[in-house]
Tab-separated table of C-alpha atoms and ligand atoms in Angstrom:
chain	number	residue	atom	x	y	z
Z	6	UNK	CA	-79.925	43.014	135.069
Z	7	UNK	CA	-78.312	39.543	134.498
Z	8	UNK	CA	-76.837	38.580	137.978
Z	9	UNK	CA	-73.650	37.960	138.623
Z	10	UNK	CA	-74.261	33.978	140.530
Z	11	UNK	CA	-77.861	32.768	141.032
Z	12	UNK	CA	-79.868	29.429	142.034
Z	13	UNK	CA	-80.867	26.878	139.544
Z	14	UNK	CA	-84.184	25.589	140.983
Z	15	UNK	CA	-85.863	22.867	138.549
Z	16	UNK	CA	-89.247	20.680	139.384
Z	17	UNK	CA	-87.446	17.996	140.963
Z	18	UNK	CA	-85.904	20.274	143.178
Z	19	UNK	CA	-90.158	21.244	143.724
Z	20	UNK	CA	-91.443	18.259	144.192
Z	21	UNK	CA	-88.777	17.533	147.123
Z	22	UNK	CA	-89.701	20.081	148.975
Z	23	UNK	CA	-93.687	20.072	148.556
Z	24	UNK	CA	-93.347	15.986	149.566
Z	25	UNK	CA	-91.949	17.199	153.013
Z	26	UNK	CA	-94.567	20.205	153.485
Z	27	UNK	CA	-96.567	16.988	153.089
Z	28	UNK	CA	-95.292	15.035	155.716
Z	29	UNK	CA	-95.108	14.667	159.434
Z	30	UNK	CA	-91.848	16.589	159.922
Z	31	UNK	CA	-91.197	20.012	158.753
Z	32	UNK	CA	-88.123	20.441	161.341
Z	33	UNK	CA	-85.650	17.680	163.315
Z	34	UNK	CA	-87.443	14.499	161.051
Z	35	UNK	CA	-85.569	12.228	158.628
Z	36	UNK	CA	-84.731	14.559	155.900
Z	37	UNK	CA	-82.179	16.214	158.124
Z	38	UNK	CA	-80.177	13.100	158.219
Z	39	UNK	CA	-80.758	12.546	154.140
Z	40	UNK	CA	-79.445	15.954	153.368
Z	41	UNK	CA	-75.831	14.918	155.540
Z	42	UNK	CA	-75.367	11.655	154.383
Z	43	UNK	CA	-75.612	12.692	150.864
Z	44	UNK	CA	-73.514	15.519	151.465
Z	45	UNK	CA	-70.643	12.960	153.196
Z	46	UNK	CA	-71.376	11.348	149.535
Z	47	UNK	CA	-69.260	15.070	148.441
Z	48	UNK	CA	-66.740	15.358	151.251
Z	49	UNK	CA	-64.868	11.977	150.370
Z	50	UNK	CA	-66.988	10.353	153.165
Z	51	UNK	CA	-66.387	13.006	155.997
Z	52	UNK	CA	-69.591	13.391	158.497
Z	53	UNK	CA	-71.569	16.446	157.971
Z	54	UNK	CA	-73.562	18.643	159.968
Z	55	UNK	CA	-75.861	21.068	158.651
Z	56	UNK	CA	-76.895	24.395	160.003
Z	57	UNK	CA	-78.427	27.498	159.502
Z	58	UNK	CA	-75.884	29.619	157.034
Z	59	UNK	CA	-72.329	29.646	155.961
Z	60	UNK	CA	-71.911	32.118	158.778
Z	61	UNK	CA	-73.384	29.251	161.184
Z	62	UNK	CA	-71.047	26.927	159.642
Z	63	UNK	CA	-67.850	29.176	160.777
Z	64	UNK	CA	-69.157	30.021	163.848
Z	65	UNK	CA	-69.801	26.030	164.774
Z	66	UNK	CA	-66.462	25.154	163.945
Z	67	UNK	CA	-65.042	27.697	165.669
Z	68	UNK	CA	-66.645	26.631	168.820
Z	69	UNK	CA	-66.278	22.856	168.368
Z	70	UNK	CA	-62.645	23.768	167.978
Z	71	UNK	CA	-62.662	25.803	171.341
Z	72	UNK	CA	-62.041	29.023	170.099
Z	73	UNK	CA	-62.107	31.722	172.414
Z	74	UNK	CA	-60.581	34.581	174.430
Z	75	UNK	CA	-56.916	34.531	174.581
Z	76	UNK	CA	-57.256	33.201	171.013
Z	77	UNK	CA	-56.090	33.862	167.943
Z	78	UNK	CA	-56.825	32.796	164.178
Z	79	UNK	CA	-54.754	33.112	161.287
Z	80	UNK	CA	-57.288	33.704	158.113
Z	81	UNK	CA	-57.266	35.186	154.775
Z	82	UNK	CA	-58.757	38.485	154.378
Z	83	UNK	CA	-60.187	37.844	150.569
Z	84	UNK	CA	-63.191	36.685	152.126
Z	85	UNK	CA	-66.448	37.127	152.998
Z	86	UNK	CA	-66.414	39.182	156.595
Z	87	UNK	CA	-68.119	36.269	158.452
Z	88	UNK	CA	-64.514	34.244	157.854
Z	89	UNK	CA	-63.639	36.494	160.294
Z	90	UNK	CA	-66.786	37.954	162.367
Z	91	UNK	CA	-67.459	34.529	163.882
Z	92	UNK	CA	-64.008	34.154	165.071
Z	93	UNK	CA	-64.288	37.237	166.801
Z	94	UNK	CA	-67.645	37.229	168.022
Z	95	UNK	CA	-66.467	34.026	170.519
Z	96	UNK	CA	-63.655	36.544	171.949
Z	97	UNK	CA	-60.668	35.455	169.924
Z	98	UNK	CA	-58.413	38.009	167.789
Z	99	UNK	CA	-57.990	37.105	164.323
Z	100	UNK	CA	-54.649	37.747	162.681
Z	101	UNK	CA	-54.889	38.513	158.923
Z	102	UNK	CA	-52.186	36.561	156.872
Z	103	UNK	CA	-51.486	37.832	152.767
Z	104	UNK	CA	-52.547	35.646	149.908
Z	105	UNK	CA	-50.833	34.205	147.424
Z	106	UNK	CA	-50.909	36.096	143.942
Z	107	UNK	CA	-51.868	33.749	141.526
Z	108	UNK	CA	-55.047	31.899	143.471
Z	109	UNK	CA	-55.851	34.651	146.265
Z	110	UNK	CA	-55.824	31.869	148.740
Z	111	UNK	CA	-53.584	32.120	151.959
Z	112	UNK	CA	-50.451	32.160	151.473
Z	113	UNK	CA	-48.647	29.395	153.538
Z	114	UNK	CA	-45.452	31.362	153.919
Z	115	UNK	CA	-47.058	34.515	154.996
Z	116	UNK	CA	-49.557	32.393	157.689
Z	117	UNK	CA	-46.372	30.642	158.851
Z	118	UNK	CA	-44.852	34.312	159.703
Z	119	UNK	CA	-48.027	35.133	162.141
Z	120	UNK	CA	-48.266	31.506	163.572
Z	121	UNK	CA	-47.797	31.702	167.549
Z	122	UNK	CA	-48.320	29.706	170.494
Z	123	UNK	CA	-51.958	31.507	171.060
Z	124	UNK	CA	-53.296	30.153	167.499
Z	125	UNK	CA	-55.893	27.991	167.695
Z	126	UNK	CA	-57.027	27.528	164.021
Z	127	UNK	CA	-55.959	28.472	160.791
Z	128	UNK	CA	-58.342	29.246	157.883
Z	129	UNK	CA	-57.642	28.923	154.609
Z	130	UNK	CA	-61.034	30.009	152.317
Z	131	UNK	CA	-60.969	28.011	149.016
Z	132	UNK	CA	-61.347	31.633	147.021
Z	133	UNK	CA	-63.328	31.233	143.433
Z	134	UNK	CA	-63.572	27.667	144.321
Z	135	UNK	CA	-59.927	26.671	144.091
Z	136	UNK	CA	-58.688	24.752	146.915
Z	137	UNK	CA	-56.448	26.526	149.245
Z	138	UNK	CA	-52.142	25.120	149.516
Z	139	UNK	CA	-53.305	22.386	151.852
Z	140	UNK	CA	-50.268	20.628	151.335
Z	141	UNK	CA	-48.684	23.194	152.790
Z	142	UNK	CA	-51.190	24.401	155.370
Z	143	UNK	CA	-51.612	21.140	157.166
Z	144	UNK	CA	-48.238	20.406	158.703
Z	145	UNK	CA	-47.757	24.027	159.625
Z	146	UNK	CA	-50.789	23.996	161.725
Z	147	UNK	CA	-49.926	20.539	163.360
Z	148	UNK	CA	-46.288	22.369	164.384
Z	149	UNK	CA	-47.900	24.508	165.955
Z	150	UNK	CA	-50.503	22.858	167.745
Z	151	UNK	CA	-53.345	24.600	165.958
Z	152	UNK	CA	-56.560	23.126	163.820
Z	153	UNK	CA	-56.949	23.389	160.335
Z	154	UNK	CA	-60.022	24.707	159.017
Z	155	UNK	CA	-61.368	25.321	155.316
Z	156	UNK	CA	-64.094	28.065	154.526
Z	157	UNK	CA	-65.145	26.129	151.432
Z	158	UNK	CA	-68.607	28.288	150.726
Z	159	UNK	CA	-67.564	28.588	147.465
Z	160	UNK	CA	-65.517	25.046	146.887
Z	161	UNK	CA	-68.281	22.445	147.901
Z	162	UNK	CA	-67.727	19.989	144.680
Z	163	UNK	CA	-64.230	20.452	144.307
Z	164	UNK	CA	-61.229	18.682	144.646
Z	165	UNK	CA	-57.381	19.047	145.465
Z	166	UNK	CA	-54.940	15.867	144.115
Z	167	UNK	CA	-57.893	13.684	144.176
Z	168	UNK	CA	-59.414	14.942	147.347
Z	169	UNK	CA	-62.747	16.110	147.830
Z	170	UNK	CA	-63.490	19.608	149.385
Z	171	UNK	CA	-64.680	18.697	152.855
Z	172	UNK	CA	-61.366	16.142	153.431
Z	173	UNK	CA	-58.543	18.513	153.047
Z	174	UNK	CA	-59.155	20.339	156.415
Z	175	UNK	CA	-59.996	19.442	159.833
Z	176	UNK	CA	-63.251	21.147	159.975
Z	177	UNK	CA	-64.764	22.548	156.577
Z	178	UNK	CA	-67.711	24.891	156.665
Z	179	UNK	CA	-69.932	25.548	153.939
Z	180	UNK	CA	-72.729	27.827	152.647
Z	181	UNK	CA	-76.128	27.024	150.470
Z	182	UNK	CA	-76.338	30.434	149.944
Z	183	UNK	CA	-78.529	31.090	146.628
Z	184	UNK	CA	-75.162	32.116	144.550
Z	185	UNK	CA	-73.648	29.372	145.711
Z	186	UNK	CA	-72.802	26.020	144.313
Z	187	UNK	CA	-75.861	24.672	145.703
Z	188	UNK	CA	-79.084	25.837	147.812
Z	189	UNK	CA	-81.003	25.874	150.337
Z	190	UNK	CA	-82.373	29.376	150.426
Z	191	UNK	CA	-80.583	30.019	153.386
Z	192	UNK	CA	-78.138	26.807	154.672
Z	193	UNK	CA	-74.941	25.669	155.255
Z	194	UNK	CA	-72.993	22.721	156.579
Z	195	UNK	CA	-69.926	21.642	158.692
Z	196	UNK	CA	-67.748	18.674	157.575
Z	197	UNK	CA	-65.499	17.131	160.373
Z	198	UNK	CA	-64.049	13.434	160.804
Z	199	UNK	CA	-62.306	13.734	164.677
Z	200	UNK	CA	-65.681	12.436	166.891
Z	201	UNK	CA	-65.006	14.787	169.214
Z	202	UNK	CA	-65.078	17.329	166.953
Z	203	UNK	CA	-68.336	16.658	165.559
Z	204	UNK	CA	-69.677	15.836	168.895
Z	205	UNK	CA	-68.995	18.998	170.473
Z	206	UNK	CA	-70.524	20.383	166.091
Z	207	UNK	CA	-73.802	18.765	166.205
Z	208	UNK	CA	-73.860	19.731	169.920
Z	209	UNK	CA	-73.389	23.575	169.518
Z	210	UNK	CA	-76.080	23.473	166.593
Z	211	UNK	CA	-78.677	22.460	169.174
Z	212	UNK	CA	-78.535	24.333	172.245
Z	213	UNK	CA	-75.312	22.589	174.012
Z	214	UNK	CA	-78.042	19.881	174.602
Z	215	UNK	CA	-77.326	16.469	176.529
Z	216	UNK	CA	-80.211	13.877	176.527
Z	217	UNK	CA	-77.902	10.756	176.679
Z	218	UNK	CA	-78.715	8.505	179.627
Z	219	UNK	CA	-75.087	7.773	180.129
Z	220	UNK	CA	-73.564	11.440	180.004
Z	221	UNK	CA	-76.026	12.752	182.284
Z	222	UNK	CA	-75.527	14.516	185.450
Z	223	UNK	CA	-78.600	13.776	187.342
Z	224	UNK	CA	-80.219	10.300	185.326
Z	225	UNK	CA	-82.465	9.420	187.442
Z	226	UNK	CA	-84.435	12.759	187.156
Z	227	UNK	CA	-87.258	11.514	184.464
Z	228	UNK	CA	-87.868	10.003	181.115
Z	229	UNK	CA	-88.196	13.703	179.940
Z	230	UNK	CA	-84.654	15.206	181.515
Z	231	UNK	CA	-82.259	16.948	179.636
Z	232	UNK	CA	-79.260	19.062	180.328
Z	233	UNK	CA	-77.068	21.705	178.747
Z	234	UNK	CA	-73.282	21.380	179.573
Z	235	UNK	CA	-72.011	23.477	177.531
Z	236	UNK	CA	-73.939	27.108	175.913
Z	237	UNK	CA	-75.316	26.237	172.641
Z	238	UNK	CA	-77.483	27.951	169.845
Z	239	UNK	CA	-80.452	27.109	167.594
Z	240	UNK	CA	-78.923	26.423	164.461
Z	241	UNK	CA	-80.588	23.576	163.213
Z	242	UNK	CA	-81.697	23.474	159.043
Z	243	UNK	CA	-85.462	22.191	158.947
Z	244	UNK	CA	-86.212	19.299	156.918
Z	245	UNK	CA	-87.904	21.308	154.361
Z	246	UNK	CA	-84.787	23.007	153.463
Z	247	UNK	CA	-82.289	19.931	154.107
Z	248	UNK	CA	-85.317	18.167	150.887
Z	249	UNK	CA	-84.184	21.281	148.900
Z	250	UNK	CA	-80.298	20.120	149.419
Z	251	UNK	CA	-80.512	16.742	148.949
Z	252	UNK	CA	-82.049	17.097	145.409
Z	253	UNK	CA	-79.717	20.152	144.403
Z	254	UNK	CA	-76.582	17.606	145.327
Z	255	UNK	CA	-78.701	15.187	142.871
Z	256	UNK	CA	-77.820	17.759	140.549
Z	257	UNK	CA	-74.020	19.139	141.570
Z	258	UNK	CA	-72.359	17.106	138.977
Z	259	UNK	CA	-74.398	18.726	135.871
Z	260	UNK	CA	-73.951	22.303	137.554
Z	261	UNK	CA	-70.101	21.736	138.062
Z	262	UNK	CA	-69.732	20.124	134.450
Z	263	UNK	CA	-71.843	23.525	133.333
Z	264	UNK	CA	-69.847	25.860	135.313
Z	265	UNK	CA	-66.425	24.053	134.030
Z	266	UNK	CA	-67.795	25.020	130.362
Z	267	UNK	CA	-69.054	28.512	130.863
Z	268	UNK	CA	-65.179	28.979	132.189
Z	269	UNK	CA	-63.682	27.397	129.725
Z	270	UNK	CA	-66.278	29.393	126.821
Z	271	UNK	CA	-64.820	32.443	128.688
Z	272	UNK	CA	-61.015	31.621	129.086
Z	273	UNK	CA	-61.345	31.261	125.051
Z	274	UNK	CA	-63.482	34.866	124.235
Z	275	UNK	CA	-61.132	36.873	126.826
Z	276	UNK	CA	-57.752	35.715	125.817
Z	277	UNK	CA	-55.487	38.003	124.504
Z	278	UNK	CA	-57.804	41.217	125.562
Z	279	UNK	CA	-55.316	43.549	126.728
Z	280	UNK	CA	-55.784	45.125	130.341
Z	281	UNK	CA	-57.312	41.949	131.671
Z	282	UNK	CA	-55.624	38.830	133.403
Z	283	UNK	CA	-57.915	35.693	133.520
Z	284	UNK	CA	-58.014	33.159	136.487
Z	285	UNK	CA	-55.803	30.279	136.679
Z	286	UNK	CA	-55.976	26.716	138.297
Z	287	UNK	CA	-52.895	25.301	139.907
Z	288	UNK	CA	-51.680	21.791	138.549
Z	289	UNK	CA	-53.730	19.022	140.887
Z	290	UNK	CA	-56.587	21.188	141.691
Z	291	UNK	CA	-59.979	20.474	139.953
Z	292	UNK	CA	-61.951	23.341	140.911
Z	293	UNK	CA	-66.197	23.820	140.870
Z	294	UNK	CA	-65.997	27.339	140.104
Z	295	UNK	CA	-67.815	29.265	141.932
Z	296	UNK	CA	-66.941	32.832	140.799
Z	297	UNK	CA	-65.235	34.000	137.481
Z	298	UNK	CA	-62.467	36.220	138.997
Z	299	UNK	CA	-60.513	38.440	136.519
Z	300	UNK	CA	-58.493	41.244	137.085
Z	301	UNK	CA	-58.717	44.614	135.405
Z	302	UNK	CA	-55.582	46.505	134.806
Z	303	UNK	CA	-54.278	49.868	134.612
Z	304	UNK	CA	-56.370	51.128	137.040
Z	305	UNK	CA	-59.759	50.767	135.317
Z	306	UNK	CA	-61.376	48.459	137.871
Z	307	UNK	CA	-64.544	51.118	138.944
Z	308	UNK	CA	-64.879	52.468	135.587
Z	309	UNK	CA	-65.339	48.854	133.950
Z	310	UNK	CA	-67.912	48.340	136.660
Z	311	UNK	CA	-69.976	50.816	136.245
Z	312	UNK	CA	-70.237	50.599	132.951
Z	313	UNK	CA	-70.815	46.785	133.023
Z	314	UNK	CA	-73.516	47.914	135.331
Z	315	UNK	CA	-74.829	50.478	133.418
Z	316	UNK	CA	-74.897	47.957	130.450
Z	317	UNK	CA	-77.245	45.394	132.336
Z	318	UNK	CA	-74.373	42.983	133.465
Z	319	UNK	CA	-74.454	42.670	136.667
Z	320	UNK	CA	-70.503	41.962	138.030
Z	321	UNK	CA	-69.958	41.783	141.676
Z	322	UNK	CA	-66.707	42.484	143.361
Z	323	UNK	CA	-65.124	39.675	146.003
Z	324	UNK	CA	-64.382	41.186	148.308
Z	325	UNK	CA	-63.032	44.114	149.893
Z	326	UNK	CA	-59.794	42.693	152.285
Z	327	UNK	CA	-61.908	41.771	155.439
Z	328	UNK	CA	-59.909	44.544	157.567
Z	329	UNK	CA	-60.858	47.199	155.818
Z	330	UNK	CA	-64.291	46.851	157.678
Z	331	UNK	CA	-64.561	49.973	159.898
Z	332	UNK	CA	-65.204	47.021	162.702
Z	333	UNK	CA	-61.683	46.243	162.285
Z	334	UNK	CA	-60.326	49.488	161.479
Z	335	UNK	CA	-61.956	50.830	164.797
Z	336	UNK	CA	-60.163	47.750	166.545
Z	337	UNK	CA	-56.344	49.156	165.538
Z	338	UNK	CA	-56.453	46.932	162.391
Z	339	UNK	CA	-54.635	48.808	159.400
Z	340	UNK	CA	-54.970	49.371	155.877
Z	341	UNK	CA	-51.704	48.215	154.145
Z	342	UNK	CA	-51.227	45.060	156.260
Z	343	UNK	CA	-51.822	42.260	153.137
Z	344	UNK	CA	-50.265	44.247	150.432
Z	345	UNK	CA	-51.278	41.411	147.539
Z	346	UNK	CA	-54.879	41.003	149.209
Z	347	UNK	CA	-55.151	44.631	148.640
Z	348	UNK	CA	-53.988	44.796	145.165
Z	349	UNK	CA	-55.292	42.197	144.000
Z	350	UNK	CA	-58.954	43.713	145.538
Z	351	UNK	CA	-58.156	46.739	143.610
Z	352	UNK	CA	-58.582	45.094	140.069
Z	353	UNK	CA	-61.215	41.916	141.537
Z	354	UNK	CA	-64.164	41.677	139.229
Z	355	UNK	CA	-66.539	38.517	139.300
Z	356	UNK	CA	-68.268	38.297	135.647
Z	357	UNK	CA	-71.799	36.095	135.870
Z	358	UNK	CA	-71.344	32.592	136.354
Z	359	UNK	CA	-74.269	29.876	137.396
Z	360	UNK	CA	-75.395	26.777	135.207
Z	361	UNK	CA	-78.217	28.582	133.706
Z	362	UNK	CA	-76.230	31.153	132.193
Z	363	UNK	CA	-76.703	30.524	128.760
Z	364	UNK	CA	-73.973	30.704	126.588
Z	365	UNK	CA	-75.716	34.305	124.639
Z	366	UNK	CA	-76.117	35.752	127.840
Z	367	UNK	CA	-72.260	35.016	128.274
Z	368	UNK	CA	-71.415	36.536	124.934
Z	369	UNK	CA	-73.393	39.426	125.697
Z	370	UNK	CA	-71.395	39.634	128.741
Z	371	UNK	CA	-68.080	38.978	126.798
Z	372	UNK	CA	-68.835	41.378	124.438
Z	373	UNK	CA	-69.698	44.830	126.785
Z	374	UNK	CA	-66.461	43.717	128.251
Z	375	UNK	CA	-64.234	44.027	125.198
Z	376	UNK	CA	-65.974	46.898	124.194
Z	377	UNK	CA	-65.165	48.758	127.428
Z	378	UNK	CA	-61.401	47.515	127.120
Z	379	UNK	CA	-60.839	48.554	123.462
T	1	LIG	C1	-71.154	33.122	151.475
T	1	LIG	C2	-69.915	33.061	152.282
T	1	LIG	C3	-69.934	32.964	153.685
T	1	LIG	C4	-71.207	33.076	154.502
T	1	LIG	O1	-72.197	32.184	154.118
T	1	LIG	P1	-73.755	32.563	154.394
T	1	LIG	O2	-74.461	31.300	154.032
T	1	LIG	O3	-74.101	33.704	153.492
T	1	LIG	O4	-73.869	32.899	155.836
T	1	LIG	C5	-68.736	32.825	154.346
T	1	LIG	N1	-67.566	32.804	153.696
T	1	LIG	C6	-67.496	32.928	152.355
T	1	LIG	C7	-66.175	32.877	151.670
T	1	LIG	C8	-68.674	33.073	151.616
T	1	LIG	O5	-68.601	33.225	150.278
């Protein structure tokens, strides 16, 4: 079955890994440190973090940013669940806002409607890769006193009026997730520029732990004191994986250039098919697709996929509206809520795209689909 994303792992990629299983430091060493700085090289110079998962990610930022009962946060629900999940898992309701038509980002009319005294953080997610209405986004969260954050697990790479992904938000989390723009097997990554912010980040990745002499409670304890001020977790990335990242962000220029053709090779074979509506960019964004997000018509969404399916092409669908997750349904939340979410789920189907797709597995793909629609 061809997959719908995948990793492109080459020998340099091998060779940076096997030169840390070498070394002194398979965990908490200098690779760590490599991996962020050339990640900041990505996020227009924002300070990274990295951690465990995308999921990590969300839920660091969420607790850097205070989240937490009493709460609320305004996200998308055409996202992954753990947009979401991570919110609620540190006692805070989340309030699902529509999405605009056109991108399936958040709308910034329909978060404005929910916004409240009681939210702490809104989340755009940077759907397909395109950059959320930041524009937009940003002053409506300073009104009302809440943070900005960006799920950007599928934008790391692109940009918004000249603006990298990782410098449009407040805090910006991101995943290295195999099908993602780049891996790490499992990984992900926080980008923040307030210190305090990324203090209280790089803080909650390791336990809550204090060792400096000057913010210590007791300092004259012993040279081998430390102290936890606030509850932490373990979500630290090991240098062997952070070796991985560094060389695949070597590479994230050549896969965005290769993902910008294998759109553009499939905006030309799919135009005109009836019953289909391709994916647009909005003037000033310069997207690293992530996913290739069309929308099948009349009503022929499940049959097209299981006959892709059936056919060997493996298409995905992203995602069902977060909500719908019994989770949520068994919390009060109701089907019907995001009406455009929900349509636009209805006819969401993600076609393969990663840079080694080669351009006759694409046509292959191309073709079953216009056979189907004929
Ligand atoms: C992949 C993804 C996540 C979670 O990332 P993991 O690394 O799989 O934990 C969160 N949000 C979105 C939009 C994603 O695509």
């Amino acid at each position: 079955m061809l997959p719908y994303g995948r990793q492109s792992i080459d020998d340099t990629d091998i060779a940076a890994v096997t030169e840390v299983l070498r070394g002194d430091w398979l965990t908490t060493g200098p690779a760590v440190a490599g991996f962020e700085a050339a990640l900041a090289s990505w996020t227009g110079g924002v300070p990274c973090v990295s951690v465990t998962s995308g999921t990590s990610a969300l839920h660091v930022a969420y607790a850097a940013a205070g989240v937490g009962p009493g709460d609320e946060v305004v996200t998308s629900p055409m996202t992954f669940v753990a947009t979401a999940s991570t919110a609620m898992l540190l006692g805070a309701r989340v309030v699902f806002a529509d999405v605009s038509d056109d991108t399936a980002n958040l709308d910034p009319r329909a978060a404005e409607a929910v916004l409240t005294p009681r939210t702490k953080v809104v989340t755009a997610v940077d759907y397909a890769g395109h950059p959320a209405d930041y524009a937009a986004l940003r002053p409506l969260a300073r009104e009302h006193g809440a943070l900005l954050a960006a799920d950007a697990a599928h934008s790391l790479g692109s940009r918004l009026d000249g603006v990298a992904s990782g410098a449009l938000a407040d805090l910006t989390s991101f995943s290295f997730f195999p099908t993602k723009n780049a891996t790490t097997g499992e990984g992900g990554a926080v980008a923040v520029a307030d210190p305090g912010l990324l203090d209280r980040a790089r803080r909650f990745r390791c336990h809550g732990l204090v060792r400096e002499a000057e913010r210590l409670r007791a300092p004259g304890e012993g040279g081998w004191h430390q102290e936890v001020h606030t509850f932490g977790l373990n979500y630290r990335l090991p240098d062997v994986l952070c070796a991985l990242g560094t060389s695949q962000l070597r590479r994230l220029g050549d896969f965005k250039a290769r993902r910008a053709r294998l759109v553009a090779r499939y905006n030309e074979l799919l135009a005109g098919v009836d019953g289909l509506r391709l994916p647009v960019a909005r003037a000033g964004a310069d997207p690293m697709w992530h996913l290739y997000a069309v929308r099948i018509l009349d009503g022929r969404r499940r049959e097209v996929y299981d006959r892709m399916r059936a056919a060997g092409i493996g298409v995905q669908v992203n995602y069902i509206p977060a909500y719908w997750h019994p989770v949520f349904e068994d919390l009060g939340y109701r089907r019907g809520m995001c009406p455009v979410a929900e349509s636009f789920y209805a006819e969401q189907l993600s076609l393969p795209l990663f840079p080694d797709l080669t351009d006759a597995d694409q046509d292959r793909a191309v073709e079953a689909l216009r056979d189907i629609l004929a």
